mmCIF file of C-alpha atoms and ligand atoms in Angstrom:
data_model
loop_
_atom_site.group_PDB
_atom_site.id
_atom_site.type_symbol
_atom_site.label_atom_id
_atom_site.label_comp_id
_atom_site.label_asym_id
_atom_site.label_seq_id
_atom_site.Cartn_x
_atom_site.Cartn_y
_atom_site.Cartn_z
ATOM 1 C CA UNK A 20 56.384 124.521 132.820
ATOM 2 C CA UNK A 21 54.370 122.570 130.302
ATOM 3 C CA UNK A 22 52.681 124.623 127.650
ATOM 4 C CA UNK A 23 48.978 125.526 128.716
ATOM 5 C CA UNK A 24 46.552 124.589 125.378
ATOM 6 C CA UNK A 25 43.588 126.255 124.147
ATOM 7 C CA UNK A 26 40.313 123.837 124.346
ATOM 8 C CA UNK A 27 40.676 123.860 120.394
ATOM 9 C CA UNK A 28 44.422 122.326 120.750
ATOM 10 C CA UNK A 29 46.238 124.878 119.954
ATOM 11 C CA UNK A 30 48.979 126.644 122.268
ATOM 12 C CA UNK A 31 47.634 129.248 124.846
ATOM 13 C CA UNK A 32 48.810 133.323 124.809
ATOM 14 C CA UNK A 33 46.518 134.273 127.456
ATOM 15 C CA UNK A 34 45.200 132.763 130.653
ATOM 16 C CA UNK A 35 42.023 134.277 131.411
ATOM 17 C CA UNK A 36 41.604 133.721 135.212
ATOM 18 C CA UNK A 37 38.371 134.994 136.103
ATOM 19 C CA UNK A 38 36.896 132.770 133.605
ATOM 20 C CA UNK A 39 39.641 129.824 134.644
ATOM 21 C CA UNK A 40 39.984 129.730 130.400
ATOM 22 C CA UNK A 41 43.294 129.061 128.233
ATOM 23 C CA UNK A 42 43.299 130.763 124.886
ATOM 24 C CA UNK A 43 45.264 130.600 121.777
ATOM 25 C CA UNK A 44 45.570 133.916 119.635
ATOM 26 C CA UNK A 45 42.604 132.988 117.402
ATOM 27 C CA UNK A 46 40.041 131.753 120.026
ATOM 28 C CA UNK A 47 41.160 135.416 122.120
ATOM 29 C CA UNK A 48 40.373 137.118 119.025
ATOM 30 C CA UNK A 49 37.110 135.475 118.194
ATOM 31 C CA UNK A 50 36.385 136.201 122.302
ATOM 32 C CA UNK A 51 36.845 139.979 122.107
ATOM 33 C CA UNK A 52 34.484 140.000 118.868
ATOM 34 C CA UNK A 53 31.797 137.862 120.304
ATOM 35 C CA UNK A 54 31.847 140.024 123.289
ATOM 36 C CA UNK A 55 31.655 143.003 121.557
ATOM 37 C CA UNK A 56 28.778 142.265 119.533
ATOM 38 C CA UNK A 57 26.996 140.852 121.900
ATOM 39 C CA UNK A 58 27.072 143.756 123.991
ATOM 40 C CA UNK A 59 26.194 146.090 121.280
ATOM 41 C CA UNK A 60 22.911 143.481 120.782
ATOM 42 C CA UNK A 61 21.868 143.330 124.265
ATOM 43 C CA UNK A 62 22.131 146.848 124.736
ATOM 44 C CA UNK A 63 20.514 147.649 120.844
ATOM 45 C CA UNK A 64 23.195 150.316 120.706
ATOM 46 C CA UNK A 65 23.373 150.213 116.975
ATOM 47 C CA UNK A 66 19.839 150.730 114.506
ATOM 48 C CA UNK A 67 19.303 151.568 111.150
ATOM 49 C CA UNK A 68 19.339 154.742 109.841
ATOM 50 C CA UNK A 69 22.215 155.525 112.742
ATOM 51 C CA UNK A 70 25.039 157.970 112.078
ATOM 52 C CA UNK A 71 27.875 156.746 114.483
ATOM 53 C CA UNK A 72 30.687 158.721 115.688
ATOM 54 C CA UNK A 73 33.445 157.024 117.325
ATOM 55 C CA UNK A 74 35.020 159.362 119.891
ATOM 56 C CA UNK A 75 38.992 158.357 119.131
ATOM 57 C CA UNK A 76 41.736 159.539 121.181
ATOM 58 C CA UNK A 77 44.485 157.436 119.422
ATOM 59 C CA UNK A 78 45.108 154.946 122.123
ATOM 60 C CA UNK A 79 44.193 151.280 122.143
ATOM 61 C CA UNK A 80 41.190 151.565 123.213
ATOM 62 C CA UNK A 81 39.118 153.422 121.017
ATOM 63 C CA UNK A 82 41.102 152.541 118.143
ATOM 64 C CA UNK A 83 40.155 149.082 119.038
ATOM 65 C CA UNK A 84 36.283 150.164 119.584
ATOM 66 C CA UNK A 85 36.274 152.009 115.766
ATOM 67 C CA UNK A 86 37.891 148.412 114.722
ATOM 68 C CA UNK A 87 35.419 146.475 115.956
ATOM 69 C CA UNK A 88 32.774 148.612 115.369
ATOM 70 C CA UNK A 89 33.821 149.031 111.309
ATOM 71 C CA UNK A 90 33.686 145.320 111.293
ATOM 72 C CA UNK A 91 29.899 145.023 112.305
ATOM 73 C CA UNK A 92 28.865 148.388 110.398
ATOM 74 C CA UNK A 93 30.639 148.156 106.682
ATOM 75 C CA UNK A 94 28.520 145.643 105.517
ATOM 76 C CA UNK A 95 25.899 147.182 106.437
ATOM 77 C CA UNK A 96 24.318 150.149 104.208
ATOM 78 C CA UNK A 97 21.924 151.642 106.792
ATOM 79 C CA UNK A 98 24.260 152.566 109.167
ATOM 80 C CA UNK A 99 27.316 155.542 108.705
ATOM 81 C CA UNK A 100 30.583 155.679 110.396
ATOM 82 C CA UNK A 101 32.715 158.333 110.964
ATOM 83 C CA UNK A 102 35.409 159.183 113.938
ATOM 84 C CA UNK A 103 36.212 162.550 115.859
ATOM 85 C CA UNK A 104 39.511 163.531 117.554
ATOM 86 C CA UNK A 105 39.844 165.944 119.626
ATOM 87 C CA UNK A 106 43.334 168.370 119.417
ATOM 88 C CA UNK A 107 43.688 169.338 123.275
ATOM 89 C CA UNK A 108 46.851 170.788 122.556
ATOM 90 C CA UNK A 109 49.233 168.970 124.422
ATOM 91 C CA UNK A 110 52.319 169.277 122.820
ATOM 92 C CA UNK A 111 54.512 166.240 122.109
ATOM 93 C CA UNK A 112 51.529 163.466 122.683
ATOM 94 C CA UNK A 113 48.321 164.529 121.427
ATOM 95 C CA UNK A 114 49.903 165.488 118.050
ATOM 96 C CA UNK A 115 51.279 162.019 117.827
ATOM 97 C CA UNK A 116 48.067 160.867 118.870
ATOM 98 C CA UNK A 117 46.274 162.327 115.766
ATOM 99 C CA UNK A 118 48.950 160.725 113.478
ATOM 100 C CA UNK A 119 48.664 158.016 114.327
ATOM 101 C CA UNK A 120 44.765 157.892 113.960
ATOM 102 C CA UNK A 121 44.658 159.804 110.312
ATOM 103 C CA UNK A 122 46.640 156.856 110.038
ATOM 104 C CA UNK A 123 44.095 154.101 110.860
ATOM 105 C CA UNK A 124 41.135 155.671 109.803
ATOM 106 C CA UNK A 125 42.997 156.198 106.425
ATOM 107 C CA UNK A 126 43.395 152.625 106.169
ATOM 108 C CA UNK A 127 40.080 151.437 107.396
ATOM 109 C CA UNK A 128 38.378 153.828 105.058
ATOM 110 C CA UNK A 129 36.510 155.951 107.756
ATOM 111 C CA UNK A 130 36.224 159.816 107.296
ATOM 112 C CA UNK A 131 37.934 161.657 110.353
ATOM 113 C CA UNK A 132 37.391 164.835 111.597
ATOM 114 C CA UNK A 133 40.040 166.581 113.746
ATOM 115 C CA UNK A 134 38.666 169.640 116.992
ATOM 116 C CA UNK A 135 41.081 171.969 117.930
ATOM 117 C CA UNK A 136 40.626 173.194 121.923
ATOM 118 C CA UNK A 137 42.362 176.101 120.201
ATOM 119 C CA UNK A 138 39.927 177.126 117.996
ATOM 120 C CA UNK A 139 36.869 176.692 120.003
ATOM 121 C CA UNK A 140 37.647 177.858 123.450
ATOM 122 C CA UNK A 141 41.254 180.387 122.463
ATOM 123 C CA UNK A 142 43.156 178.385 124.568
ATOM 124 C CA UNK A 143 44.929 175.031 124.815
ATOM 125 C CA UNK A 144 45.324 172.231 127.843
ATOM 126 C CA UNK A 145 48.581 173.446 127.862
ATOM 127 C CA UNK A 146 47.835 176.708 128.367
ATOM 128 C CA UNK A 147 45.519 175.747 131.334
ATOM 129 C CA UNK A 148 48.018 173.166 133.004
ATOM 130 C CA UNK A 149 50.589 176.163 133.524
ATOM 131 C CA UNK A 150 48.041 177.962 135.444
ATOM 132 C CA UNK A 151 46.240 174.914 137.282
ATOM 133 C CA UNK A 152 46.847 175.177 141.188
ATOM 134 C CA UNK A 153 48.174 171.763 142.916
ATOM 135 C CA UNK A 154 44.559 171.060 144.542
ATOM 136 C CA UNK A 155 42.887 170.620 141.291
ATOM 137 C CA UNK A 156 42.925 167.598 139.280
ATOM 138 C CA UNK A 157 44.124 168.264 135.564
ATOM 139 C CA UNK A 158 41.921 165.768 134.065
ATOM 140 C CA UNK A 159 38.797 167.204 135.596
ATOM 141 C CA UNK A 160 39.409 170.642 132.938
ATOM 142 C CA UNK A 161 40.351 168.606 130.210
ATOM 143 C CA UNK A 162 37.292 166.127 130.657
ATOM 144 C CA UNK A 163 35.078 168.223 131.034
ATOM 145 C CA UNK A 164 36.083 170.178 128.013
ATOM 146 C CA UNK A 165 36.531 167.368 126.014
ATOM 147 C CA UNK A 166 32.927 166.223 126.486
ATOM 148 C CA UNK A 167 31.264 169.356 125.742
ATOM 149 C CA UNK A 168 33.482 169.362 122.627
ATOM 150 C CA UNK A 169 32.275 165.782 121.472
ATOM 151 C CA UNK A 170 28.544 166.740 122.212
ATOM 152 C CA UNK A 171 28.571 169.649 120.176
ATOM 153 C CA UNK A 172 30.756 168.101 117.323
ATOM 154 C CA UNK A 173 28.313 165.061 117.426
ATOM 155 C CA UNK A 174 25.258 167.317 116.900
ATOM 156 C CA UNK A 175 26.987 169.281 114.175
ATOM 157 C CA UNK A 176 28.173 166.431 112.457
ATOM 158 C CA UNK A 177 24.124 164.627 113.009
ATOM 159 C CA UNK A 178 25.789 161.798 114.482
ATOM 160 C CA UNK A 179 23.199 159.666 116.243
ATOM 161 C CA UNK A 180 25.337 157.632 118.709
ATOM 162 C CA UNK A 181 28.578 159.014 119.940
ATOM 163 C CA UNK A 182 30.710 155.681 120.081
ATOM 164 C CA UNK A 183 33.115 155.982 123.383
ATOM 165 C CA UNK A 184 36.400 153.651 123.671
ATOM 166 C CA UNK A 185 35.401 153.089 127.844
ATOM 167 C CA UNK A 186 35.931 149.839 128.427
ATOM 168 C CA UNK A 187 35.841 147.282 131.708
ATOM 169 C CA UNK A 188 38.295 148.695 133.609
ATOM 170 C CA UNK A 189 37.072 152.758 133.392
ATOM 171 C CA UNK A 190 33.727 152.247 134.368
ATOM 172 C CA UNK A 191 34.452 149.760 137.315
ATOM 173 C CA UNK A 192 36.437 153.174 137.925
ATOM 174 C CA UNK A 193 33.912 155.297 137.766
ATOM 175 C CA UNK A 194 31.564 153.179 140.012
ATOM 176 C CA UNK A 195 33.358 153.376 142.427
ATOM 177 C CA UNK A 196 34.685 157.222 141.990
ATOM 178 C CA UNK A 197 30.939 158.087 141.861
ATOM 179 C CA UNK A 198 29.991 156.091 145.200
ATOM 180 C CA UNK A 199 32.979 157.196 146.822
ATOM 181 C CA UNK A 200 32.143 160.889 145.761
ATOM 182 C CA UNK A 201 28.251 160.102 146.765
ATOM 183 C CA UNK A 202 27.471 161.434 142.928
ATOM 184 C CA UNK A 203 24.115 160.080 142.875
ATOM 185 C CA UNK A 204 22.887 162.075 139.555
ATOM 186 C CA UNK A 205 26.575 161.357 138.186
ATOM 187 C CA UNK A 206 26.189 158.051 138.668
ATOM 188 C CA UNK A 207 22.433 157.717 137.471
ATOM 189 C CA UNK A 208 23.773 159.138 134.194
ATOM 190 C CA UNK A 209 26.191 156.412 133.377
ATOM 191 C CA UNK A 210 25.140 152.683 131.982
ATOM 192 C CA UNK A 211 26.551 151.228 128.695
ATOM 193 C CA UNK A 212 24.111 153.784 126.413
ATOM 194 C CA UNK A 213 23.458 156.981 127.706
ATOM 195 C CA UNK A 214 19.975 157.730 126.185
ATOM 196 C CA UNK A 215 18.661 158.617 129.643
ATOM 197 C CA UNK A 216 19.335 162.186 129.383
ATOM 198 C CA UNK A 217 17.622 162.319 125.881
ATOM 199 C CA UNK A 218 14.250 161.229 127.107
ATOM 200 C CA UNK A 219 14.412 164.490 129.428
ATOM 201 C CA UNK A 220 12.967 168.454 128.754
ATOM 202 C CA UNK A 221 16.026 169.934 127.046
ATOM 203 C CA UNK A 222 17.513 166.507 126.398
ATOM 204 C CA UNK A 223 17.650 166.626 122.793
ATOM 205 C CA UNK A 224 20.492 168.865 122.918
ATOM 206 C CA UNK A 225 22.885 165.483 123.887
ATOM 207 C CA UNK A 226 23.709 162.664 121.939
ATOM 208 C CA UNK A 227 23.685 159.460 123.067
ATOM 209 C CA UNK A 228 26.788 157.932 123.837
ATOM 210 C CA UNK A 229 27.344 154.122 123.862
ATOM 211 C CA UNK A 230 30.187 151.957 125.429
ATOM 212 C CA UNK A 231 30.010 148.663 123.357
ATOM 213 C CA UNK A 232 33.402 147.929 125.089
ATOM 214 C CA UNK A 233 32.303 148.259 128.732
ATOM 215 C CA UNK A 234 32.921 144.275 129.490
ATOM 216 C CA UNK A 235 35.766 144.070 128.374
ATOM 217 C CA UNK A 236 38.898 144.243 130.561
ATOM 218 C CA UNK A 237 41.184 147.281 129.745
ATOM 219 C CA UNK A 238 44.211 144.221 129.759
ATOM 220 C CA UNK A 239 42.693 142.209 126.902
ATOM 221 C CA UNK A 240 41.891 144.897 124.813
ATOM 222 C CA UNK A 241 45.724 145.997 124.657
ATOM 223 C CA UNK A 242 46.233 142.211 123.805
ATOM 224 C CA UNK A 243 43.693 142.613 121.073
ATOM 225 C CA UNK A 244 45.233 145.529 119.565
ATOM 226 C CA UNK A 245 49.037 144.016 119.648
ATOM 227 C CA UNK A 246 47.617 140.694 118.063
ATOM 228 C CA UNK A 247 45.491 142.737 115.615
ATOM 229 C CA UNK A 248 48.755 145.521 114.591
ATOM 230 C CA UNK A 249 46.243 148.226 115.315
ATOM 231 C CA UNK A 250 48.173 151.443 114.746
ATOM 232 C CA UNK A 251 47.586 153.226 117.758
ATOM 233 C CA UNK A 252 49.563 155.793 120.249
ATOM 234 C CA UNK A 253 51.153 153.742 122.817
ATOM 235 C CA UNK A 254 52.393 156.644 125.675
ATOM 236 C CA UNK A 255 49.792 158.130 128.341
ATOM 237 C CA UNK A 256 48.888 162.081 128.425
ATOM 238 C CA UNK A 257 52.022 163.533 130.275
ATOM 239 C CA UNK A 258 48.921 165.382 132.530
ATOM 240 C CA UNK A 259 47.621 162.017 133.674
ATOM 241 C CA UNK A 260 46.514 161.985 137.587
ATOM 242 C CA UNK A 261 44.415 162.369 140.337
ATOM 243 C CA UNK A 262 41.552 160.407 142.058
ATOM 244 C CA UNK A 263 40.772 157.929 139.349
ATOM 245 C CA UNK A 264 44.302 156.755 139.430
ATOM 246 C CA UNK A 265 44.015 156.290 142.765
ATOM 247 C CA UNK A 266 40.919 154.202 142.278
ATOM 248 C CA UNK A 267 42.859 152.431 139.535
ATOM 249 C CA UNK A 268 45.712 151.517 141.665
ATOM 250 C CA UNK A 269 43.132 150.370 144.530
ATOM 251 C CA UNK A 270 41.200 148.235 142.001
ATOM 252 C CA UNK A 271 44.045 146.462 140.173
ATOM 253 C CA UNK A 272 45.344 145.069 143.800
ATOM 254 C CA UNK A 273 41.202 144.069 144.499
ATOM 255 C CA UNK A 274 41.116 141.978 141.065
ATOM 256 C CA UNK A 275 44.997 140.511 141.442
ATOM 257 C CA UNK A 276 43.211 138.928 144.647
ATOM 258 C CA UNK A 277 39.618 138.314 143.526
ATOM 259 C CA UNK A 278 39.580 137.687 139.766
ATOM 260 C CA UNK A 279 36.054 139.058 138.054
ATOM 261 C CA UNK A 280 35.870 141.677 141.208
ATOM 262 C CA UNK A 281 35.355 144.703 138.234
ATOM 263 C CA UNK A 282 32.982 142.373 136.353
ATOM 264 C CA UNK A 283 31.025 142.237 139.876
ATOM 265 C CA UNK A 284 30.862 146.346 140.679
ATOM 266 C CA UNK A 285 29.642 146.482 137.034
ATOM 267 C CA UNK A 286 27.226 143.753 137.303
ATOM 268 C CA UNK A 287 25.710 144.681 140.572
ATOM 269 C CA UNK A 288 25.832 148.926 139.267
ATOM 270 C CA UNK A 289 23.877 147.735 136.738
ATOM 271 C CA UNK A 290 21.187 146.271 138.745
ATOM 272 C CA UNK A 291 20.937 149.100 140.707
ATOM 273 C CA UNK A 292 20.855 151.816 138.320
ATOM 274 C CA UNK A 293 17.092 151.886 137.149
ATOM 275 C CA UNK A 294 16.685 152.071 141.041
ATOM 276 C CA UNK A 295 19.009 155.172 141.183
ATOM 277 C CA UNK A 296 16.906 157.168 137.921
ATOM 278 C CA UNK A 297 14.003 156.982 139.937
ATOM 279 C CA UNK A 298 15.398 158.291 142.719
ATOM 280 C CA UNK A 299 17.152 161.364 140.912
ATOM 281 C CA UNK A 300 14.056 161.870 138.905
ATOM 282 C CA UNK A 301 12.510 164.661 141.027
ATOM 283 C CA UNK A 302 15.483 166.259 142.502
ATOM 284 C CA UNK A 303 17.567 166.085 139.494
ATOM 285 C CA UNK A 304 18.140 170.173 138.150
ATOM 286 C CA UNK A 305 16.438 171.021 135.247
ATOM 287 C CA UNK A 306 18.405 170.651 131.575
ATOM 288 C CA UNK A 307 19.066 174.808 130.609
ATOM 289 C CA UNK A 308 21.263 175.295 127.495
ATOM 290 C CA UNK A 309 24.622 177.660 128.581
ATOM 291 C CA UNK A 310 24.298 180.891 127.929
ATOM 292 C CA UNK A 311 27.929 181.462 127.032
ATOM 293 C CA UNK A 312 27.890 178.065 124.460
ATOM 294 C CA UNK A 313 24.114 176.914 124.417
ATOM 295 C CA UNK A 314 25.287 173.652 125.402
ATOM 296 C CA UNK A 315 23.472 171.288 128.194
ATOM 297 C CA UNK A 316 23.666 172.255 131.777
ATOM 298 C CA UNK A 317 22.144 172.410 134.539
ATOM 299 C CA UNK A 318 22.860 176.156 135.289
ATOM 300 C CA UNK A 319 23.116 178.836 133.939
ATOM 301 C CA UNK A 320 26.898 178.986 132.513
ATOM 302 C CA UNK A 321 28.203 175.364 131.861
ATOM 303 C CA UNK A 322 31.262 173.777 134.090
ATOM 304 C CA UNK A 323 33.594 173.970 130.901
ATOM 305 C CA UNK A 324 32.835 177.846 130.477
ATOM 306 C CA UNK A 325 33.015 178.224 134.029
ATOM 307 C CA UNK A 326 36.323 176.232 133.839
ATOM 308 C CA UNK A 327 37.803 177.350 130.836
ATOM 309 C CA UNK A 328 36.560 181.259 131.306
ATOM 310 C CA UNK A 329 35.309 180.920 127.867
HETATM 311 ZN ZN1 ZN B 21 41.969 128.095 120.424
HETATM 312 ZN ZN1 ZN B 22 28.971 176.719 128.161
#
């Protein structure tokens, strides 16, 4: 096979078929940046005066997301940067998981700050897996957990943007979960910053969230963080499962056939989402804070208080 060359001359590493593109390692690079700042200008998901959180997990992908993200923000003086990891306690991964981002953060010169399930809710994943029956989905308790956890942190650290490592691949996923699901108001709720929610009665209480990685394939960004040596946890959460791997598994085949399929359900979701606010603005529940945690919901106790009998 002859060697495949980079329009710039220089030998290919990646073959990027839904564009019909060869790239060497420096024009892939330059690729991932472009993209990323371009969708952090289109969307304006950064301004001045912002405090930004980047929700890090320790994997490639939001370690790549606080990456690029300290690469547009440190020369910049109006704008702070800090990451959050949350300790689920799940022994024998998410402890790695932490190292390995005091790590990075060390080295990039960010300020981290580590959650412990344990210390706000009394109890760990761990704890909760043992208990879970074989009809419910781990990652729904740990999600929704995890969220409420971020939110709250956020607000109590004044972050202004909550910076979230979802990238091409998860919210093709979610599309599709939601559609399949008919979650209308779920769906309504996502797009690449989440601001919706703030403009509503009781909205204040959440912090935006924003996705600058959202076109980027989930593929490339692991090539990104190889080429790059970002120090990052490389095994999955041993609780890993349920629907949205199913949706994974369906899309993956979809793509392999149709290259840019996942660019198209986000593309098209897009266009269709101002369409789907309107239509959950009058029958969407009111925004009450939890009686238990005085977090956002939409009833009276929150799902993760309900869930995690806090
Ligand atoms: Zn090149
Ligand atoms: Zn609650």
């Amino acid at each position: 096979m002859i060697a495949m060359k980079c329009s710039c001359g220089k030998k290919a590493i990646f073959f990027r078929k839904y564009e019909g593109t060869h790239l060497c390692r420096i024009c892939f690079c330059r690729s991932i940046e472009r993209k990323f700042r371009k969708t952090v200008g289109k969307y304006h998901m950064i301004s001045p005066g912002d405090h930004i959180v980047v929700a890090l997990s320790g994997g490639k992908d939001s370690t790549t997301a606080l990456y690029l993200m300290n690469g547009i923000v440190k020369p910049r003086r109006d704008i702070r940067l800090s990451a959050m990891i949350i300790d689920e306690g799940i022994r024998g991964f998410r402890s790695e998981c932490i190292k390995a981002a005091k790590r990075f953060c060390k080295n990039l010169g960010v300020e981290l700050h580590v959650f412990r399930f344990r210390d706000l809710y009394g109890k760990t994943t761990d704890h909760i897996m043992k208990k879970l029956n074989p009809e419910e989905e781990p990652c729904t308790y740990c999600g929704v957990a995890r969220r409420r956890v971020i939110n709250k942190m956020a607000r109590k650290l004044k972050a202004t943007k909550v910076c979230m490592g979802l990238h091409l691949d998860d919210e093709a996923e979610s599309v599709l979960m939601n559609y399949l699901r008919g979650d209308l108001l779920r769906a309504s709720r996502m797009g690449p910053v989440t601001e919706y929610s703030t403009t509503k009665n009781g909205g204040s209480l959440f912090v935006p969230r924003i996705k600058p990685l959202r076109e980027i394939p989930e593929e490339e960004i692991k090539i990104y963080a190889n080429i790059k040596k970002l120090d990052y946890y490389k095994k999955h959460c041993p609780y890993r499962g349920g629907f949205r791997f199913e949706v994974k598994a369906m899309l993956k085949k979809l793509e392999k056939k149709h290259p840019g399929m996942k660019f198209s359900i986000l593309e098209n979701f897009d266009k269709i989402l101002p369409c789907l606010r309107k239509s959950v603005k009058y029958t969407e529940p009111k925004i009450l804070k939890c009686r238990k945690c005085g977090e956002p919901s939409s009833r009276k106790i929150c799902n993760a208080c309900e869930l995690w009998g806090n």
